[in-house]
Short mmCIF file of C-alpha atoms and ligand atoms in Angstrom, two decimals:
data_model
loop_
_atom_site.label_atom_id
_atom_site.label_comp_id
_atom_site.label_asym_id
_atom_site.label_seq_id
_atom_site.Cartn_x
_atom_site.Cartn_y
_atom_site.Cartn_z
CA MET A 1 53.05 -14.07 47.62
CA VAL A 2 55.36 -11.52 46.12
CA ALA A 3 52.38 -9.62 44.86
CA ILE A 4 50.87 -9.59 48.28
CA LEU A 5 54.01 -8.32 49.78
CA LEU A 6 54.34 -5.65 47.14
CA GLY A 7 50.70 -4.59 47.74
CA ILE A 8 51.34 -4.28 51.46
CA LEU A 9 54.49 -2.25 50.81
CA VAL A 10 52.64 0.15 48.48
CA PHE A 11 49.97 0.52 51.05
CA ILE A 12 52.48 1.39 53.84
CA VAL A 13 54.28 3.94 51.65
CA ALA A 14 50.90 5.54 50.73
CA ILE A 15 50.00 5.78 54.43
CA ILE A 16 53.33 7.38 55.27
CA VAL A 17 53.01 9.85 52.43
CA TRP A 18 49.46 10.62 53.52
CA LEU A 19 50.56 11.25 57.16
CA HIS A 20 53.65 13.31 56.18
CA PRO A 21 52.74 15.26 53.06
CA LYS A 22 54.71 18.39 54.09
CA ASP A 23 57.36 19.38 51.69
CA ASN A 24 59.34 21.91 53.75
CA ARG A 25 60.75 23.47 50.50
CA HIS A 26 57.29 24.40 49.24
CA LYS A 27 54.49 25.40 51.52
CA VAL A 28 51.17 24.44 49.92
CA PRO A 29 47.91 26.10 50.98
CA PRO A 30 46.20 24.46 53.95
CA GLY A 31 43.46 21.94 53.28
CA PRO A 32 41.89 18.77 54.54
CA LYS A 33 43.85 15.56 54.39
CA ALA A 34 43.50 13.70 51.14
CA LEU A 35 42.95 9.90 50.87
CA PRO A 36 45.11 7.92 48.61
CA LEU A 37 43.72 7.75 45.04
CA ILE A 38 40.51 9.62 45.57
CA GLY A 39 42.06 12.53 47.43
CA ASN A 40 39.25 14.76 48.81
CA LEU A 41 36.64 13.80 46.20
CA HIS A 42 34.47 11.93 48.77
CA MET A 43 34.11 15.19 50.74
CA LEU A 44 32.48 17.18 47.96
CA ARG A 45 29.03 15.58 48.03
CA LYS A 46 26.03 16.75 45.98
CA GLN A 47 26.57 20.41 46.36
CA PRO A 48 30.33 21.12 46.03
CA HIS A 49 29.90 24.88 46.10
CA ARG A 50 28.33 24.60 49.54
CA THR A 51 30.80 22.01 50.80
CA LEU A 52 33.84 24.06 49.59
CA GLN A 53 32.33 27.10 51.28
CA ALA A 54 32.17 25.24 54.59
CA LEU A 55 35.71 23.95 54.15
CA ALA A 56 37.07 27.38 53.28
CA ALA A 57 35.55 28.61 56.59
CA LYS A 58 37.88 26.14 58.30
CA TYR A 59 41.00 26.25 56.14
CA GLY A 60 40.93 29.79 54.59
CA PRO A 61 40.24 31.48 51.29
CA ILE A 62 43.19 29.77 49.56
CA MET A 63 42.76 26.14 50.19
CA PHE A 64 44.45 22.99 48.72
CA LEU A 65 42.57 19.82 47.87
CA LYS A 66 43.19 16.81 45.73
CA LEU A 67 40.31 15.87 43.51
CA GLY A 68 41.20 12.37 42.64
CA GLN A 69 44.82 12.89 41.38
CA VAL A 70 44.26 16.49 40.44
CA PRO A 71 45.95 19.02 42.67
CA THR A 72 43.42 21.78 43.15
CA VAL A 73 43.44 25.17 44.80
CA VAL A 74 40.05 26.64 45.83
CA VAL A 75 39.68 30.33 46.08
CA SER A 76 36.89 31.73 48.26
CA SER A 77 37.32 35.43 48.97
CA PRO A 78 37.26 38.53 46.85
CA GLU A 79 40.85 39.40 47.82
CA ALA A 80 42.19 36.04 46.89
CA ALA A 81 40.11 36.01 43.64
CA GLU A 82 41.79 39.23 42.69
CA LEU A 83 45.27 37.75 43.23
CA PHE A 84 44.37 34.79 40.92
CA LEU A 85 42.29 36.55 38.24
CA LYS A 86 44.08 39.92 38.10
CA THR A 87 47.50 40.05 39.68
CA HIS A 88 48.48 36.65 38.31
CA ASP A 89 45.94 36.52 35.51
CA LEU A 90 48.28 35.14 32.89
CA ASP A 91 49.75 32.45 35.20
CA PHE A 92 46.24 30.92 35.60
CA ALA A 93 44.97 31.26 32.11
CA ASN A 94 44.92 27.67 31.07
CA ARG A 95 41.88 25.40 31.16
CA PRO A 96 41.81 21.77 32.15
CA LYS A 97 41.97 19.21 29.26
CA PHE A 98 39.06 17.13 30.61
CA GLN A 99 36.62 19.97 30.52
CA LEU A 100 34.79 18.87 27.52
CA GLU A 101 33.96 15.48 28.99
CA LEU A 102 32.84 17.10 32.13
CA TRP A 103 30.58 19.40 30.24
CA ARG A 104 29.24 16.58 28.28
CA GLY A 105 28.48 14.47 31.37
CA GLU A 106 26.43 17.17 32.94
CA LYS A 107 22.62 17.13 33.56
CA LYS A 108 21.79 13.49 33.74
CA GLY A 109 18.15 13.06 34.57
CA GLN A 110 16.98 16.28 32.92
CA ARG A 111 14.52 14.24 30.85
CA ASP A 112 12.83 13.18 34.16
CA VAL A 113 12.43 16.63 35.30
CA VAL A 114 10.71 17.70 31.97
CA THR A 115 8.43 14.69 32.16
CA ARG A 116 7.38 15.32 35.74
CA THR A 117 6.84 18.95 34.88
CA ASN A 118 4.33 17.92 32.15
CA GLU A 119 2.26 15.87 34.54
CA GLU A 120 1.96 18.77 36.79
CA VAL A 121 1.18 21.02 33.87
CA SER A 122 -1.71 18.92 32.67
CA GLU A 123 -3.44 19.19 36.11
CA ALA A 124 -4.09 22.78 35.52
CA GLU A 125 -5.45 22.49 31.95
CA GLY A 126 -8.63 24.32 30.90
CA GLU A 127 -8.38 27.39 33.07
CA ILE A 128 -7.42 29.80 30.30
CA ASP A 129 -6.61 29.65 26.64
CA GLY A 130 -3.15 27.99 27.20
CA LYS A 131 -1.81 27.81 23.71
CA ARG A 132 -2.34 31.47 23.10
CA MET A 133 -0.75 32.36 26.39
CA ARG A 134 2.19 30.16 25.72
CA ASN A 135 2.73 31.78 22.40
CA ARG A 136 2.65 35.19 24.01
CA VAL A 137 5.16 34.25 26.59
CA ALA A 138 7.35 32.66 24.01
CA MET A 139 7.06 35.78 22.00
CA ALA A 140 8.00 38.05 24.98
CA ALA A 141 10.99 35.87 25.78
CA LYS A 142 12.07 35.40 22.14
CA PHE A 143 11.98 39.09 21.64
CA GLY A 144 15.08 39.20 23.90
CA MET A 145 16.63 35.91 23.14
CA GLY A 146 16.46 36.42 19.36
CA GLU A 147 19.01 39.12 19.74
CA GLU A 148 21.53 36.61 21.23
CA GLY A 149 20.99 34.21 18.27
CA ARG A 150 21.80 37.06 15.83
CA MET A 151 24.79 38.30 17.81
CA VAL A 152 26.34 34.92 18.54
CA VAL A 153 26.18 33.21 15.20
CA GLY A 154 24.55 35.78 13.02
CA TRP A 155 21.30 33.91 12.34
CA ASP A 156 18.59 36.46 12.38
CA GLY A 157 16.40 35.19 15.22
CA ASN A 158 15.71 31.81 13.41
CA LEU A 159 18.13 30.13 15.72
CA VAL A 160 15.87 30.70 18.68
CA LYS A 161 12.82 29.59 16.79
CA PHE A 162 14.69 26.46 15.63
CA LEU A 163 15.83 25.61 19.16
CA LEU A 164 12.44 26.26 20.71
CA ARG A 165 10.85 24.12 18.00
CA MET A 166 13.21 21.28 18.61
CA LEU A 167 12.24 21.40 22.31
CA ARG A 168 8.59 21.67 21.67
CA ASP A 169 8.52 18.99 18.96
CA ASP A 170 10.49 16.61 21.22
CA HIS A 171 8.13 17.48 24.12
CA ASP A 172 4.92 17.13 22.13
CA HIS A 173 5.90 13.71 20.70
CA ASP A 174 6.12 12.37 24.31
CA ASP A 175 2.82 13.37 25.66
CA ASN A 176 0.88 15.33 23.04
CA ASN A 177 0.37 18.04 25.57
CA ASN A 178 0.03 21.02 23.44
CA ASP A 179 -2.24 23.30 25.31
CA ASP A 180 -0.57 23.46 28.64
CA VAL A 181 -1.77 26.42 30.66
CA VAL A 182 0.82 26.67 33.34
CA VAL A 183 3.85 27.95 31.52
CA VAL A 184 7.05 26.10 32.25
CA ILE A 185 9.81 28.60 32.34
CA TYR A 186 12.41 26.11 31.34
CA MET A 187 13.02 27.44 27.88
CA ASP A 188 16.01 25.54 26.65
CA LYS A 189 17.43 24.02 29.76
CA GLY A 190 17.25 20.41 28.45
CA ILE A 191 19.09 21.36 25.32
CA ARG A 192 22.33 19.62 26.05
CA LYS A 193 20.69 16.25 26.40
CA LYS A 194 18.62 16.80 23.35
CA VAL A 195 21.61 17.98 21.47
CA HIS A 196 22.91 14.50 21.62
CA LYS A 197 19.71 13.09 20.22
CA LEU A 198 19.31 15.86 17.68
CA ARG A 199 22.86 15.87 16.32
CA LYS A 200 21.64 15.55 12.71
CA PRO A 201 19.20 18.49 12.62
CA ILE A 202 21.68 20.59 14.66
CA ASN A 203 24.32 19.79 12.14
CA GLU A 204 21.97 20.89 9.33
CA ALA A 205 21.20 24.08 11.21
CA LEU A 206 24.96 24.88 11.62
CA GLU A 207 25.62 24.03 7.92
CA HIS A 208 22.82 26.27 7.05
CA ILE A 209 24.36 29.16 9.07
CA ILE A 210 27.74 28.58 7.50
CA GLU A 211 26.42 28.43 3.98
CA ASP A 212 24.51 31.65 4.64
CA HIS A 213 27.63 33.39 5.61
CA GLN A 214 29.60 31.93 2.72
CA ASN A 215 27.05 33.19 0.26
CA THR A 216 26.83 36.68 1.68
CA ASN A 217 28.58 39.39 -0.23
CA TYR A 218 29.91 41.96 2.17
CA ASP A 219 30.13 45.54 1.36
CA ASP A 220 33.33 47.13 2.78
CA ASP A 221 31.39 50.36 3.34
CA ASP A 222 31.30 51.08 7.07
CA ASP A 223 27.56 52.10 6.83
CA SER A 224 26.51 48.87 5.13
CA PRO A 225 23.91 47.04 7.31
CA GLN A 226 25.69 43.72 6.39
CA LYS A 227 28.63 43.50 8.75
CA LYS A 228 31.10 40.64 9.24
CA ASP A 229 30.53 38.70 12.40
CA PHE A 230 32.05 36.00 14.51
CA VAL A 231 31.21 33.27 12.13
CA ASP A 232 32.72 35.16 9.22
CA ILE A 233 35.92 35.54 11.16
CA LEU A 234 36.04 31.81 11.93
CA LEU A 235 35.44 31.09 8.24
CA SER A 236 38.26 33.31 7.22
CA PHE A 237 40.56 30.95 9.08
CA LEU A 238 39.06 27.79 7.45
CA ASP A 239 41.59 25.13 6.48
CA GLN A 240 44.47 27.30 7.81
CA PRO A 241 46.90 26.18 10.42
CA MET A 242 45.70 26.83 13.99
CA ASP A 243 49.18 27.70 15.08
CA PRO A 244 51.11 29.44 12.21
CA ASP A 245 54.38 28.92 14.15
CA GLU A 246 53.95 25.13 14.22
CA GLU A 247 56.31 23.84 11.56
CA GLN A 248 54.35 20.93 10.09
CA HIS A 249 51.04 22.54 10.28
CA LYS A 250 49.47 19.45 11.60
CA HIS A 251 46.43 21.19 13.01
CA VAL A 252 44.26 23.08 10.66
CA LEU A 253 40.94 24.68 11.38
CA THR A 254 38.39 22.42 9.80
CA ARG A 255 34.64 23.02 9.07
CA ASN A 256 33.84 20.64 11.93
CA ASP A 257 36.03 22.66 14.39
CA ILE A 258 34.10 25.85 13.33
CA LYS A 259 30.79 24.00 14.01
CA ALA A 260 32.01 22.82 17.40
CA ILE A 261 33.05 26.38 18.27
CA MET A 262 29.70 27.74 17.13
CA MET A 263 27.84 25.14 19.26
CA ASP A 264 30.06 25.98 22.25
CA MET A 265 29.18 29.60 21.88
CA ILE A 266 25.44 28.83 21.56
CA GLY A 267 25.68 26.55 24.61
CA ALA A 268 27.58 29.09 26.66
CA ALA A 269 25.14 31.81 25.64
CA TYR A 270 21.76 30.13 26.04
CA GLU A 271 21.97 27.81 28.93
CA THR A 272 23.55 30.53 31.14
CA SER A 273 21.04 33.12 30.29
CA THR A 274 17.96 30.88 30.65
CA SER A 275 19.08 29.56 33.97
CA ALA A 276 19.55 33.12 35.25
CA ILE A 277 16.18 34.15 34.00
CA GLU A 278 14.43 31.31 35.74
CA TRP A 279 16.12 32.31 39.08
CA VAL A 280 15.14 35.94 38.58
CA MET A 281 11.48 34.96 37.94
CA SER A 282 11.61 32.61 40.96
CA GLU A 283 12.91 35.40 43.24
CA LEU A 284 10.25 37.81 41.90
CA LEU A 285 7.49 35.20 42.59
CA LYS A 286 8.89 34.67 46.03
CA HIS A 287 8.91 38.44 46.68
CA PRO A 288 5.71 39.98 45.27
CA SER A 289 6.57 43.43 46.56
CA VAL A 290 9.75 43.45 44.48
CA MET A 291 7.69 42.24 41.40
CA LYS A 292 5.31 45.14 41.91
CA LYS A 293 8.00 47.64 42.33
CA LEU A 294 9.69 46.38 39.13
CA GLN A 295 6.43 46.38 37.18
CA HIS A 296 5.88 49.99 38.30
CA GLU A 297 9.36 50.98 37.14
CA ILE A 298 9.07 49.26 33.75
CA GLN A 299 5.61 50.67 33.09
CA HIS A 300 6.94 54.16 33.84
CA ALA A 301 9.92 53.74 31.61
CA VAL A 302 7.92 52.32 28.69
CA GLY A 303 5.17 54.94 29.09
CA GLY A 304 2.14 52.75 29.92
CA ILE A 305 0.77 49.30 29.33
CA ASN A 306 -0.09 49.70 25.70
CA LYS A 307 3.20 48.52 24.31
CA GLU A 308 5.97 46.06 24.89
CA VAL A 309 9.40 47.03 26.23
CA GLU A 310 11.97 48.29 23.62
CA GLU A 311 15.65 47.58 24.02
CA ASN A 312 16.70 51.17 24.39
CA GLU A 313 14.32 51.63 27.32
CA ILE A 314 16.23 49.15 29.53
CA GLU A 315 18.83 51.72 30.51
CA ASN A 316 16.06 53.76 32.26
CA MET A 317 15.32 50.78 34.63
CA PRO A 318 17.82 51.00 37.52
CA TYR A 319 15.72 48.70 39.71
CA LEU A 320 15.71 45.96 37.03
CA ASP A 321 19.53 46.25 37.08
CA MET A 322 19.57 45.76 40.85
CA VAL A 323 17.10 42.84 40.69
CA VAL A 324 19.21 41.00 38.13
CA LYS A 325 22.47 41.74 39.94
CA GLU A 326 20.96 40.54 43.25
CA THR A 327 19.84 37.24 41.53
CA LEU A 328 23.25 36.65 40.01
CA ARG A 329 24.91 37.42 43.38
CA LEU A 330 22.89 34.64 45.04
CA TYR A 331 22.76 32.29 42.08
CA PRO A 332 25.88 32.89 39.92
CA VAL A 333 25.02 30.70 36.94
CA ALA A 334 28.48 29.00 37.03
CA PRO A 335 28.99 28.77 40.84
CA LEU A 336 32.63 27.69 40.56
CA LEU A 337 33.21 29.59 37.31
CA VAL A 338 34.97 27.30 34.76
CA PRO A 339 38.19 25.75 36.23
CA HIS A 340 41.45 27.50 35.46
CA VAL A 341 44.87 25.78 35.41
CA SER A 342 48.28 27.16 36.33
CA ARG A 343 50.68 27.55 33.50
CA ASN A 344 53.74 28.08 35.74
CA ASP A 345 54.93 27.48 39.29
CA VAL A 346 53.63 30.51 41.22
CA VAL A 347 54.00 31.78 44.83
CA ILE A 348 50.88 33.52 46.12
CA GLU A 349 50.57 34.78 49.71
CA GLY A 350 53.59 32.67 50.60
CA TYR A 351 51.91 29.49 49.17
CA TYR A 352 53.57 27.57 46.45
CA ILE A 353 51.24 26.55 43.61
CA LYS A 354 52.73 24.10 41.07
CA ARG A 355 52.28 24.21 37.37
CA ASN A 356 49.24 22.40 36.13
CA THR A 357 47.33 22.91 39.41
CA GLN A 358 43.58 23.28 38.89
CA ILE A 359 42.14 26.52 40.21
CA ILE A 360 38.61 26.75 41.33
CA ILE A 361 37.00 30.10 42.17
CA ASN A 362 33.99 29.81 44.40
CA ALA A 363 32.03 32.62 43.13
CA TRP A 364 28.95 31.35 44.88
CA ALA A 365 30.71 31.54 48.22
CA ILE A 366 32.11 35.06 47.48
CA GLY A 367 28.65 36.32 46.59
CA ARG A 368 27.35 35.14 49.97
CA ASP A 369 30.20 36.10 52.20
CA PRO A 370 28.58 38.03 55.13
CA ARG A 371 31.97 39.90 55.56
CA VAL A 372 31.36 41.57 52.26
CA TRP A 373 27.54 41.59 51.98
CA SER A 374 26.66 42.03 55.71
CA GLU A 375 24.68 39.73 57.93
CA ASN A 376 21.76 39.65 55.47
CA ALA A 377 23.90 38.12 52.70
CA GLU A 378 21.61 35.12 52.32
CA LYS A 379 18.58 37.37 51.74
CA PHE A 380 17.22 38.49 48.44
CA TYR A 381 17.35 42.28 48.76
CA PRO A 382 18.02 44.14 45.46
CA GLU A 383 18.20 47.53 47.30
CA ARG A 384 21.68 46.52 48.49
CA PHE A 385 22.93 47.59 45.08
CA GLU A 386 21.15 51.01 45.25
CA HIS A 387 23.76 53.51 46.22
CA ASN A 388 26.85 51.66 45.14
CA ASN A 389 28.11 51.10 41.66
CA VAL A 390 29.24 47.43 42.03
CA ASP A 391 30.51 46.42 38.61
CA ILE A 392 29.13 43.06 37.24
CA LEU A 393 31.65 42.54 34.45
CA GLY A 394 34.55 41.45 36.53
CA ARG A 395 36.26 44.73 37.82
CA ASP A 396 34.84 44.18 41.31
CA PHE A 397 35.93 40.93 42.94
CA ARG A 398 33.12 41.00 45.49
CA PHE A 399 30.84 40.01 42.57
CA ILE A 400 32.10 37.84 39.77
CA PRO A 401 29.26 35.91 38.14
CA PHE A 402 30.95 36.34 34.75
CA GLY A 403 34.52 35.66 36.10
CA SER A 404 37.28 38.19 35.47
CA GLY A 405 40.45 38.72 33.45
CA ARG A 406 41.50 37.18 30.26
CA ARG A 407 39.43 34.04 30.82
CA GLY A 408 36.42 36.00 31.95
CA CYS A 409 33.15 35.63 29.97
CA PRO A 410 33.42 37.21 26.53
CA GLY A 411 29.63 37.43 26.35
CA ALA A 412 29.10 39.07 29.76
CA GLN A 413 27.63 42.27 28.44
CA LEU A 414 25.41 40.46 25.97
CA GLY A 415 24.34 37.96 28.63
CA PHE A 416 23.54 40.65 31.25
CA ALA A 417 21.58 42.69 28.71
CA THR A 418 19.66 39.67 27.50
CA ILE A 419 18.56 38.61 30.99
CA LYS A 420 17.35 42.12 31.70
CA PHE A 421 15.51 42.43 28.45
CA VAL A 422 13.74 39.05 28.72
CA VAL A 423 12.78 39.70 32.36
CA ALA A 424 11.58 43.24 31.53
CA GLN A 425 9.31 41.68 28.83
CA LEU A 426 7.99 38.93 31.05
CA VAL A 427 7.33 41.16 33.96
CA HIS A 428 5.83 43.97 31.98
CA CYS A 429 3.54 41.81 29.62
CA PHE A 430 2.27 39.54 32.35
CA ASN A 431 1.15 39.24 35.99
CA TRP A 432 2.45 36.04 37.42
CA GLU A 433 1.33 33.76 40.18
CA LEU A 434 2.25 30.37 41.49
CA PRO A 435 0.07 27.42 40.51
CA PHE A 436 -2.17 25.18 42.63
CA GLY A 437 -2.68 27.87 45.29
CA MET A 438 0.99 27.60 46.30
CA SER A 439 2.16 30.41 48.57
CA CYS A 440 5.45 32.11 47.86
CA ASP A 441 6.98 30.51 50.99
CA GLU A 442 6.32 27.08 49.59
CA LEU A 443 8.27 27.67 46.34
CA ASP A 444 11.13 25.24 46.24
CA MET A 445 14.38 27.19 45.68
CA ASN A 446 16.89 24.32 45.72
CA GLU A 447 19.58 24.15 43.11
CA THR A 448 21.19 21.24 41.36
CA PHE A 449 24.95 21.47 40.97
CA GLY A 450 26.63 21.11 37.55
CA ILE A 451 28.73 23.51 35.44
CA THR A 452 25.72 25.72 36.04
CA ILE A 453 23.24 25.67 38.96
CA PRO A 454 19.74 25.40 37.58
CA ARG A 455 16.79 25.04 39.80
CA THR A 456 16.17 21.46 40.82
CA THR A 457 12.62 21.68 39.76
CA HIS A 458 11.44 23.80 36.93
CA LEU A 459 9.64 26.91 37.90
CA LEU A 460 5.89 26.64 37.19
CA ALA A 461 3.97 29.95 37.04
CA ILE A 462 0.67 31.17 35.72
CA PRO A 463 0.78 34.29 33.60
CA THR A 464 -2.13 36.69 33.05
CA PHE A 465 -1.63 39.13 30.12
CA ARG A 466 -1.68 42.68 31.51
CA LEU A 467 -1.06 44.82 28.39
CA THR A 468 -3.96 46.42 26.55
CA ALA A 469 -5.65 44.68 23.66
CA GLU A 470 -3.99 47.23 21.38
CA ALA A 471 -0.48 46.05 22.49
CA ALA A 472 -1.49 42.35 21.95
CA SER A 473 -2.88 42.89 18.51
CA ASN A 474 0.37 44.68 17.54
CA LYS A 475 2.25 41.53 18.33
CA GLU A 476 0.03 38.72 17.08
C1 HEM B 1 24.01 34.99 32.03
C2 HEM B 1 24.81 34.82 31.05
C3 HEM B 1 26.23 34.31 31.21
C4 HEM B 1 26.90 33.95 32.36
C5 HEM B 1 26.42 34.07 33.79
C6 HEM B 1 28.20 33.58 31.93
C7 HEM B 1 29.16 33.17 32.74
C8 HEM B 1 30.43 32.72 32.36
C9 HEM B 1 31.50 32.27 33.23
C10 HEM B 1 31.39 32.34 34.74
C11 HEM B 1 32.58 31.97 32.48
C12 HEM B 1 33.95 31.43 33.04
C13 HEM B 1 34.81 32.62 33.49
C14 HEM B 1 36.05 32.20 34.12
O1 HEM B 1 36.33 30.92 34.15
O2 HEM B 1 36.80 33.00 34.61
C15 HEM B 1 32.18 32.08 31.05
C16 HEM B 1 32.99 31.77 30.05
C17 HEM B 1 32.61 31.84 28.74
N1 HEM B 1 31.46 32.42 28.34
FE1 HEM B 1 29.91 33.11 29.37
N2 HEM B 1 28.31 33.65 30.52
C18 HEM B 1 27.10 34.11 30.09
C19 HEM B 1 26.75 34.34 28.72
C20 HEM B 1 27.57 34.13 27.68
C21 HEM B 1 27.31 34.52 26.35
C22 HEM B 1 26.06 35.32 25.91
C23 HEM B 1 28.34 34.04 25.53
C24 HEM B 1 28.56 34.12 24.05
C25 HEM B 1 28.12 35.10 23.34
C26 HEM B 1 29.25 33.37 26.44
C27 HEM B 1 30.43 32.75 26.03
C28 HEM B 1 31.46 32.35 26.91
C29 HEM B 1 32.65 31.75 26.49
C30 HEM B 1 33.12 31.47 25.08
C31 HEM B 1 33.42 31.42 27.69
C32 HEM B 1 34.76 30.73 27.71
C33 HEM B 1 35.86 31.86 27.86
C34 HEM B 1 37.26 31.30 27.93
O3 HEM B 1 37.38 30.12 28.23
O4 HEM B 1 38.19 32.08 27.66
N3 HEM B 1 28.85 33.45 27.71
N4 HEM B 1 30.92 32.58 31.01
#
């Protein structure tokens, strides 16, 4: 009986608090009413970036929600993003503690997508020499992605081969479908799920990289080709206290910590770039005139169709720059960036934001804001970037696919360059068309929400090699 009475009392208090949440001393940003316990979680649905955009249209660019018990401020305009990521950058530089779990829980069902894709792939078998074509596409893509492997963990291209092999081996085991003709541009999207399954070989690979670095003798000479990299710097802190000011030195940097950091860097680098490349290729297939214009530019910059693209030629491809920017505007890989957390109590635009409030920046909504990008904001139109110099690296808050400020993406320049390089190779080396007589209007452009927004279905496309035989024999 007492328990029932207590329960009723708690319920009444919760209702009263819910109906009268206003604390007159501290004005919180406007937002929808939160339910007891779940707060506003029930409102988010499957596409939180879209739901939050719609809610911001009602409550404004600085909006308060409760996600479960987590007080959250959602930022949805360039002006507001600047206040949070520049003016008060340091105040919002923390990250949530649960982030790792959230990251790990991502992408359930990826396996199903890959399996379904294989069934579709097998329908088109026999049209052309699939294996050869797949190798060429992988080669063209790897040419760019290899650079990332080297720069992130200093493993000269082998990392890409290793990861691609893991995917392919796993894939082939399942259905023995080696000679697929339609190329599935998924690259390494299923990696996170496979990472779990393939912990042992990944551990071996990371050990291999670490040993490689430990066995390298570096020459202090500035001109030496053997330079210290990110992994060397991590190794120089091995077994040292993470916080030298901490008296008992309880936390030291272990070999496992270093491997975890390396894996995070690899994850942050690969999944983001491949998702972006898939969206660029989708938009190009949907807009054949843009594809043609881009092929024309690349061919001109490279000097014909008898060779592949070289890295230093990318800077002579302004249209490629616009195409990639336009894709990242419409499909910022991390639509809500990565959550920030306030380190102090802060007042912004008259709103009181308590310490430990989660901050979500809706980069997806900002990129599609018609106030900023005109009425055709939803349209893929690379030329909008033609006569303006909109910065992509976080200095222009109308466009922040890499975030901004001290928590902005440290790999932004590398990521942007990699996307451009891989796309340039794929577009220059091949003509592309949609399979099964599909018209460009029929191409599904739906996204699936997670930390990143990949396509809901993998992009299937048929490549035809367009370079001369001379260029092909140089590569094979
Ligand atoms: C298309 C490629 C990429 C995109 C779109 C992208 C996007 C992002 C975004 C939106 C954030 C969060 C920023 C924020 O919360 O304000 C981020 C963080 C991060 N990115 Fe990237 N990224 C890409 C490539 C890379 C690469 C190549 C690397 C590594 C070499 C990398 C490493 C990281 C790391 C370590 C963080 C966490 C930074 C921190 O918490 O301080 N990213 N990235």
